[in-house]
Short mmCIF file of C-alpha atoms in Angstrom, two decimals:
data_model
loop_
_atom_site.label_atom_id
_atom_site.label_comp_id
_atom_site.label_asym_id
_atom_site.label_seq_id
_atom_site.Cartn_x
_atom_site.Cartn_y
_atom_site.Cartn_z
CA LYS Q 1 -16.47 -33.57 70.64
CA GLU Q 2 -13.07 -33.68 72.19
CA ASP Q 3 -13.30 -37.39 73.06
CA ASP Q 4 -14.26 -38.39 69.52
CA THR Q 5 -11.82 -40.55 67.73
CA ASN Q 6 -10.10 -39.15 64.73
CA TYR Q 7 -12.36 -41.61 62.52
CA GLU Q 8 -15.47 -40.23 64.17
CA LYS Q 9 -14.33 -36.79 63.53
CA VAL Q 10 -13.67 -37.37 59.95
CA CYS Q 11 -17.17 -38.97 59.49
CA LYS Q 12 -18.87 -36.08 61.21
CA VAL Q 13 -17.10 -33.66 58.77
CA TYR Q 14 -18.11 -35.94 55.74
CA ASN Q 15 -21.74 -36.34 56.94
CA PHE Q 16 -22.02 -32.50 57.59
CA ILE Q 17 -20.73 -31.56 54.11
CA ASN Q 18 -22.94 -33.90 52.30
CA LYS Q 19 -25.97 -32.90 54.16
CA GLU Q 20 -25.32 -28.97 53.83
CA ILE Q 21 -23.78 -28.74 50.43
CA ASN Q 22 -25.56 -29.45 47.28
CA ILE Q 23 -23.45 -31.13 44.68
CA ILE Q 24 -23.41 -29.82 40.91
CA GLY Q 25 -21.87 -32.25 38.30
CA LEU Q 26 -19.38 -30.10 36.88
CA GLY Q 27 -15.67 -31.23 36.56
CA PRO Q 28 -12.66 -29.65 35.32
CA GLY Q 29 -13.59 -30.40 31.80
CA GLU Q 30 -16.69 -28.12 32.07
CA LEU Q 31 -14.99 -25.52 34.34
CA GLY Q 32 -11.94 -25.46 32.44
CA THR Q 33 -9.62 -25.46 35.55
CA TYR Q 34 -8.57 -27.97 38.34
CA ALA Q 35 -8.65 -25.12 40.96
CA PRO Q 36 -11.59 -25.42 43.27
CA LEU Q 37 -13.77 -22.67 44.56
CA SER Q 38 -12.76 -21.31 47.86
CA ALA Q 39 -14.11 -22.92 50.94
CA ASN Q 40 -15.98 -19.65 52.10
CA ILE Q 41 -17.76 -19.64 48.74
CA THR Q 42 -18.87 -23.31 49.15
CA ILE Q 43 -20.22 -22.71 52.64
CA ASN Q 44 -22.14 -19.41 51.80
CA LYS Q 45 -23.46 -20.65 48.61
CA LYS Q 46 -24.38 -23.93 49.90
CA TYR Q 47 -23.58 -25.74 46.54
CA ALA Q 48 -20.21 -26.76 44.79
CA ASN Q 49 -18.74 -29.40 42.52
CA HIS Q 50 -16.79 -32.37 43.84
CA GLN Q 51 -13.58 -30.44 43.67
CA ALA Q 52 -14.76 -27.74 45.82
CA VAL Q 53 -16.62 -30.20 48.39
CA LEU Q 54 -13.17 -32.19 48.73
CA ALA Q 55 -11.35 -28.93 49.08
CA LEU Q 56 -13.73 -27.97 51.95
CA MET Q 57 -13.37 -31.38 53.57
CA HIS Q 58 -9.48 -30.79 53.42
CA SER Q 59 -9.52 -27.51 54.86
CA MET Q 60 -11.82 -28.53 57.73
CA LEU Q 61 -9.71 -31.60 58.48
CA GLU Q 62 -6.62 -29.49 58.32
CA LYS Q 63 -8.04 -27.44 61.24
CA LEU Q 64 -8.68 -30.63 63.36
CA GLY Q 65 -5.04 -31.71 62.67
CA ILE Q 66 -5.94 -34.63 60.42
CA LYS Q 67 -3.77 -34.92 57.32
CA SER Q 68 -5.22 -35.22 53.93
CA TYR Q 69 -4.21 -35.08 50.33
CA ILE Q 70 -6.26 -33.62 47.43
CA GLY Q 71 -5.88 -35.46 44.19
CA PHE Q 72 -7.42 -36.55 40.73
CA THR Q 73 -8.16 -39.99 39.19
CA GLU Q 74 -10.30 -41.30 36.37
CA GLY Q 75 -12.33 -44.51 35.86
CA LYS Q 76 -10.79 -47.68 35.05
CA ARG Q 77 -10.19 -48.34 31.52
CA GLU Q 78 -10.36 -51.72 29.56
CA LYS Q 79 -8.09 -51.24 26.74
CA ILE Q 80 -6.05 -48.08 27.67
CA THR Q 81 -4.72 -47.82 31.37
CA TYR Q 82 -2.75 -45.06 32.99
CA LYS Q 83 0.20 -47.39 33.01
CA ASP Q 84 0.48 -47.25 29.22
CA TYR Q 85 -1.13 -43.69 28.45
CA TYR Q 86 -0.61 -41.28 31.58
CA THR Q 87 -1.84 -37.87 30.77
CA ILE Q 88 -3.31 -35.21 33.06
CA ASP Q 89 -6.17 -35.00 30.69
CA LEU Q 90 -7.45 -38.56 31.77
CA ALA Q 91 -7.39 -37.51 35.71
CA SER Q 92 -10.57 -35.40 35.99
CA THR Q 93 -12.31 -37.09 39.05
CA PRO Q 94 -11.34 -35.62 42.24
CA VAL Q 95 -10.50 -37.74 45.25
CA LEU Q 96 -9.18 -37.07 48.79
CA LYS Q 97 -6.73 -39.36 50.63
CA VAL Q 98 -7.22 -39.22 54.49
CA ILE Q 99 -4.58 -40.33 57.01
CA ILE Q 100 -6.26 -41.48 60.34
CA ASP Q 101 -4.07 -43.04 62.98
CA ASN Q 102 -1.27 -44.03 60.21
CA SER Q 103 -3.96 -45.62 57.99
CA SER Q 104 -5.09 -44.39 54.58
CA TYR Q 105 -8.72 -43.89 53.71
CA TYR Q 106 -10.16 -42.32 50.40
CA THR Q 107 -13.24 -40.64 49.32
CA ASP Q 108 -14.55 -39.13 46.20
CA GLY Q 109 -16.97 -36.88 48.12
CA GLY Q 110 -19.79 -39.45 48.64
CA SER Q 111 -23.33 -38.47 49.06
CA ILE Q 112 -26.05 -38.52 51.82
CA TYR Q 113 -26.55 -42.26 50.80
CA THR Q 114 -22.95 -43.57 51.16
CA PRO Q 115 -20.76 -43.70 54.38
CA PHE Q 116 -17.15 -42.24 54.57
CA SER Q 117 -14.26 -44.32 53.05
CA VAL Q 118 -16.37 -46.09 50.40
CA ILE Q 119 -15.40 -44.98 46.85
CA SER Q 120 -17.31 -45.36 43.71
CA THR Q 121 -16.88 -48.66 41.80
CA GLY Q 122 -15.89 -46.73 38.81
CA ILE Q 123 -12.60 -45.44 40.35
CA GLN Q 124 -11.77 -48.62 42.55
CA GLY Q 125 -8.39 -49.85 41.38
CA SER Q 126 -7.64 -46.90 39.30
CA ASN Q 127 -4.49 -44.69 39.21
CA ALA Q 128 -4.60 -41.35 41.08
CA THR Q 129 -2.29 -38.59 41.47
CA PHE Q 130 -2.24 -36.56 44.84
CA LEU Q 131 -0.47 -33.26 45.89
CA ASP Q 132 1.66 -33.26 49.00
CA GLN Q 133 1.48 -29.27 49.75
CA ASP Q 134 4.32 -29.56 52.37
CA LYS Q 135 6.73 -31.22 49.90
CA LYS Q 136 5.17 -29.26 46.86
CA GLU Q 137 5.30 -32.33 45.00
CA PHE Q 138 3.05 -34.89 43.33
CA PHE Q 139 2.82 -38.57 44.07
CA ASP Q 140 0.86 -41.44 42.33
CA GLU Q 141 -1.06 -44.32 44.06
CA VAL Q 142 -3.32 -47.03 42.94
CA LEU Q 143 -6.75 -46.71 44.66
CA PRO Q 144 -7.78 -49.80 46.53
CA LYS Q 145 -10.20 -52.17 44.62
CA GLN Q 146 -12.20 -53.37 47.70
CA THR Q 147 -11.70 -54.53 51.12
CA PHE Q 148 -14.19 -56.92 52.61
CA ASN Q 149 -15.97 -53.87 54.12
CA TRP Q 150 -16.88 -52.87 50.56
CA ASN Q 151 -19.08 -54.04 47.78
CA THR Q 152 -20.82 -56.57 50.00
CA ASN Q 153 -24.33 -58.00 50.23
CA ASP Q 154 -25.40 -60.68 52.80
CA GLN Q 155 -28.72 -62.27 52.92
CA LEU Q 156 -30.16 -64.35 55.83
CA ILE Q 157 -33.47 -66.08 55.12
CA HIS Q 158 -35.60 -68.22 57.37
CA VAL Q 159 -38.20 -70.32 55.73
CA VAL Q 160 -40.98 -72.48 57.53
CA ILE Q 161 -42.48 -74.97 55.16
CA LYS Q 162 -46.02 -75.96 56.14
CA GLU Q 163 -47.69 -79.21 55.54
CA ASP Q 164 -49.98 -77.67 52.71
CA GLY Q 165 -46.70 -76.61 50.88
CA SER Q 166 -46.93 -72.84 51.72
CA MET Q 167 -43.97 -70.96 53.24
CA ASP Q 168 -43.68 -68.32 55.88
CA VAL Q 169 -40.62 -66.22 55.23
CA THR Q 170 -38.17 -63.70 57.00
CA GLU Q 171 -35.57 -62.12 54.87
CA THR Q 172 -32.94 -59.90 56.13
CA THR Q 173 -30.43 -58.22 54.01
CA THR Q 174 -27.12 -56.47 55.09
CA TYR Q 175 -25.83 -53.91 52.48
CA ARG Q 176 -22.40 -52.37 52.36
CA GLY Q 177 -20.73 -50.10 49.73
CA PRO Q 178 -22.35 -49.41 46.49
CA TYR Q 179 -25.36 -51.67 47.40
CA GLU Q 180 -26.16 -49.26 50.19
CA GLU Q 181 -27.16 -46.37 48.11
CA SER Q 182 -30.28 -47.81 46.77
CA ILE Q 183 -31.58 -48.95 50.05
CA ARG Q 184 -30.64 -45.79 52.04
CA GLU Q 185 -32.82 -43.82 49.44
CA LEU Q 186 -35.74 -45.15 51.47
CA LYS Q 187 -35.06 -42.38 53.99
CA SER Q 188 -36.04 -39.91 51.42
CA VAL Q 189 -39.26 -41.26 50.21
CA LYS Q 190 -42.98 -41.24 51.51
CA GLU Q 191 -44.46 -44.27 53.44
CA LYS Q 192 -46.57 -45.27 50.50
CA GLU Q 193 -43.48 -45.55 48.35
CA LYS Q 194 -41.57 -47.68 51.01
CA ALA Q 195 -44.51 -50.16 51.21
CA MET Q 196 -44.67 -50.27 47.23
CA TYR Q 197 -40.96 -51.09 47.43
CA ALA Q 198 -41.44 -53.81 49.88
CA GLU Q 199 -44.15 -55.36 47.86
CA ARG Q 200 -41.97 -55.31 44.70
CA ARG Q 201 -39.29 -57.06 46.57
CA VAL Q 202 -41.44 -59.95 47.79
CA LYS Q 203 -43.33 -60.30 44.15
CA SER Q 204 -39.68 -60.55 42.64
CA VAL Q 205 -39.15 -63.64 44.83
CA HIS Q 206 -42.62 -65.44 44.06
CA PRO Q 207 -45.65 -63.80 42.19
CA LYS Q 208 -47.87 -65.32 44.71
CA ALA Q 209 -45.95 -63.93 47.57
CA VAL Q 210 -47.87 -61.84 50.31
CA LEU Q 211 -46.17 -59.11 52.17
CA LYS Q 212 -46.86 -59.36 55.89
CA SER Q 213 -44.56 -56.57 57.38
CA TYR Q 214 -41.21 -54.81 56.44
CA GLY Q 215 -38.62 -52.88 58.49
CA PHE Q 216 -35.08 -51.42 58.15
CA THR Q 217 -32.54 -49.65 60.32
CA ASP Q 218 -32.32 -45.95 60.47
CA MET Q 219 -30.85 -45.06 56.98
CA SER Q 220 -30.04 -41.45 58.10
CA ASP Q 221 -27.06 -43.07 60.20
CA LEU Q 222 -24.32 -43.61 57.59
CA ASP Q 223 -21.92 -44.99 60.14
CA SER Q 224 -24.11 -47.99 61.06
CA PRO Q 225 -25.19 -51.00 59.07
CA ALA Q 226 -27.90 -50.72 56.47
CA ILE Q 227 -30.19 -53.66 57.15
CA TYR Q 228 -33.51 -54.31 55.43
CA ASN Q 229 -36.02 -56.93 56.69
CA LEU Q 230 -39.18 -58.55 55.06
CA THR Q 231 -41.77 -61.06 56.38
CA TYR Q 232 -44.04 -62.51 53.90
CA THR Q 233 -46.02 -65.84 53.01
CA ILE Q 234 -45.90 -67.84 49.59
CA PRO Q 235 -48.89 -69.91 49.21
CA GLU Q 236 -48.60 -73.26 47.33
CA ALA Q 237 -44.88 -72.57 47.15
CA ALA Q 238 -43.97 -76.29 47.10
CA GLN Q 239 -45.72 -78.67 44.81
CA LYS Q 240 -47.12 -81.65 46.41
CA THR Q 241 -47.18 -84.58 44.11
CA SER Q 242 -48.57 -86.78 47.07
CA ASP Q 243 -48.93 -86.91 50.63
CA THR Q 244 -45.29 -88.07 50.96
CA ILE Q 245 -43.54 -85.95 48.40
CA MET Q 246 -43.22 -82.24 47.90
CA SER Q 247 -40.87 -80.32 45.68
CA PHE Q 248 -39.81 -76.62 44.88
CA THR Q 249 -36.98 -74.57 43.48
CA ASN Q 250 -34.78 -72.43 45.75
CA PHE Q 251 -36.66 -69.17 45.00
CA TRP Q 252 -33.77 -66.99 46.36
CA ILE Q 253 -31.26 -68.52 44.16
CA ASP Q 254 -31.90 -66.57 40.82
CA TYR Q 255 -28.42 -66.65 39.28
CA GLY Q 256 -28.52 -66.22 35.50
CA SER Q 257 -26.16 -66.96 32.71
CA GLY Q 258 -26.77 -64.14 30.10
CA SER Q 259 -23.42 -62.45 30.67
CA ALA Q 260 -21.62 -65.79 29.79
CA SER Q 261 -23.65 -66.69 26.71
CA LEU Q 262 -20.61 -66.47 24.27
CA LYS Q 263 -18.67 -69.70 24.00
CA LYS Q 264 -15.55 -67.65 23.22
CA ARG Q 265 -14.58 -64.14 23.26
CA LYS Q 266 -12.22 -62.08 21.25
CA TYR Q 267 -12.31 -58.68 23.27
CA PRO Q 268 -11.58 -58.08 26.83
CA MET Q 269 -14.69 -58.17 29.28
CA LYS Q 270 -15.36 -55.76 32.04
CA TYR Q 271 -17.31 -56.92 35.26
CA TRP Q 272 -18.79 -54.07 37.23
CA ALA Q 273 -16.59 -54.36 40.16
CA THR Q 274 -14.98 -56.58 42.69
CA GLU Q 275 -17.53 -57.87 45.09
CA ARG Q 276 -18.53 -60.48 47.72
CA THR Q 277 -21.84 -61.72 48.32
CA THR Q 278 -23.28 -64.30 50.70
CA LYS Q 279 -26.87 -66.03 50.97
CA THR Q 280 -27.81 -68.37 53.90
CA ILE Q 281 -31.31 -69.88 53.77
CA ILE Q 282 -32.64 -71.95 56.71
CA PHE Q 283 -35.55 -74.23 55.79
CA GLU Q 284 -37.69 -75.62 58.54
CA LEU Q 285 -38.99 -78.81 57.11
CA PRO Q 286 -42.44 -80.24 57.76
CA GLU Q 287 -42.58 -83.14 60.42
CA GLY Q 288 -41.54 -86.26 59.00
CA PHE Q 289 -40.17 -84.83 55.57
CA ASN Q 290 -36.39 -85.19 54.63
CA TRP Q 291 -34.51 -83.78 51.78
CA VAL Q 292 -33.56 -86.14 49.05
CA LYS Q 293 -29.68 -85.60 48.71
CA TRP Q 294 -28.23 -84.09 45.51
CA ASP Q 295 -25.40 -86.18 43.93
CA LYS Q 296 -23.12 -83.19 44.08
CA GLN Q 297 -22.49 -79.74 45.59
CA TYR Q 298 -22.09 -76.75 43.28
CA LYS Q 299 -19.02 -74.85 43.29
CA HIS Q 300 -16.13 -73.26 41.40
CA LEU Q 301 -12.83 -72.08 42.81
CA SER Q 302 -10.40 -69.78 41.42
CA SER Q 303 -8.25 -66.85 42.11
CA ASP Q 304 -10.30 -64.39 39.86
CA MET Q 305 -13.84 -65.55 40.71
CA SER Q 306 -15.16 -68.09 43.02
CA PHE Q 307 -18.49 -69.65 44.01
CA SER Q 308 -19.07 -72.28 46.76
CA SER Q 309 -22.37 -73.46 48.08
CA ASN Q 310 -23.62 -76.22 50.40
CA LEU Q 311 -26.93 -77.68 51.20
CA ASN Q 312 -27.22 -80.05 54.38
CA GLN Q 313 -29.82 -81.25 56.58
CA THR Q 314 -29.53 -81.62 60.38
CA ASP Q 315 -32.65 -82.75 62.19
CA ARG Q 316 -35.54 -80.65 60.98
CA GLN Q 317 -33.35 -77.83 59.38
CA LEU Q 318 -32.11 -77.91 55.84
CA VAL Q 319 -29.49 -75.25 55.70
CA TYR Q 320 -28.36 -73.72 52.30
CA SER Q 321 -25.32 -71.39 52.20
CA ASP Q 322 -23.39 -69.80 49.34
CA ARG Q 323 -20.63 -67.24 48.83
CA PHE Q 324 -19.58 -65.43 45.58
CA ASP Q 325 -16.30 -63.75 45.34
CA ALA Q 326 -15.39 -61.65 42.20
CA ASN Q 327 -11.64 -60.59 42.82
CA ALA Q 328 -10.96 -59.27 39.22
CA GLU Q 329 -13.08 -56.80 37.28
CA GLU Q 330 -11.45 -57.18 33.91
CA TYR Q 331 -10.95 -60.45 31.79
CA LEU Q 332 -8.48 -59.69 29.13
CA THR Q 333 -8.01 -62.93 27.70
CA ASP Q 334 -10.20 -65.85 26.47
CA GLU Q 335 -8.65 -68.18 29.17
CA ALA Q 336 -9.76 -65.68 31.81
CA TYR Q 337 -13.30 -65.33 30.17
CA GLN Q 338 -13.54 -69.08 30.18
CA ASN Q 339 -12.97 -69.25 33.92
CA TYR Q 340 -15.41 -66.49 34.48
CA ARG Q 341 -18.07 -68.40 32.07
CA GLN Q 342 -17.59 -71.62 34.08
CA CYS Q 343 -18.06 -69.99 37.48
CA ILE Q 344 -21.21 -68.20 36.09
CA LEU Q 345 -22.64 -71.36 34.30
CA THR Q 346 -22.23 -73.36 37.61
CA MET Q 347 -24.06 -70.84 39.51
CA SER Q 348 -26.93 -70.94 36.67
CA GLU Q 349 -27.24 -74.71 36.93
CA LEU Q 350 -27.58 -74.69 40.70
CA ALA Q 351 -30.36 -71.97 40.25
CA ASN Q 352 -32.34 -74.61 38.20
CA GLN Q 353 -32.11 -77.50 40.65
CA TRP Q 354 -35.23 -78.60 42.38
CA ILE Q 355 -35.33 -79.43 46.14
CA ILE Q 356 -37.40 -82.62 46.78
CA LEU Q 357 -38.65 -83.56 50.21
CA GLU Q 358 -39.80 -87.00 50.93
CA LYS Q 359 -41.85 -88.47 53.81
#
């Protein structure tokens, strides 16, 4: 449409290509060339590798008057980086840089499950080489690690605690970036499989949980938020030791410490990607019951990795919130690993804490 913004035009091109063209996993190494198939062949055959898909996207954007640059990159490396050992042999993953209203966006081709401008975690933060066809020269760039629009997972959970210790739960999760792919796959499965997925989700919270209903946004609309919602009950969730005391663990806080089991580390450690996750849990307390306050709040703050949490009662609501930020994906020294380890252990300690309500 003529009244579409440039960003909308790019998204439509991206969505069209991913819907119409089947991707085959053959790169320069398998094909023996960096040259992509022609756009005409890609359109007529309806299949192509990522090189050809991005070449087609570049060609279509060019006709729309939108500037883009074809390039190659490779995944992040723990011990050998482009900075130290830069050769064309390492750059075998195609990537496209798109200029929209003087801002840069990147895509590695994506899929029918991921929106435009989100690149795979394996190449986030890696070096890329692009071709400027007008100037007939190459230029290098470091791909973005993340923005706060990527690699995020936000949960809002509402829990009504009954007098008998059972819980009525509404759980809403918003996905962005790599997290989207798994949830958007629901658009391709049968209704029975969708129900089974919802059942597994509630059982992962508590083995006695009973699914009441589930729902989600239109997973085919890649340009809108991917949101998944569950409602379920957990009978006998809180243990009643008497008529005046009940206790339970926070079932939705399941942080483990397996990745931080080593006390010291001699070799670099790689985290999967930079990310941000948040959880907000609102407990509606039974009449007359109040939370027995903890003697501390659990947090660890640093530039590489941070976790902060808070639990507070106001009237009949007990509100829990936390935020986890991983700003580095490689921990090259033992000092950096110790910082990572302390953060993970703090989160694990929180997961083991009991919430006690007293009347």
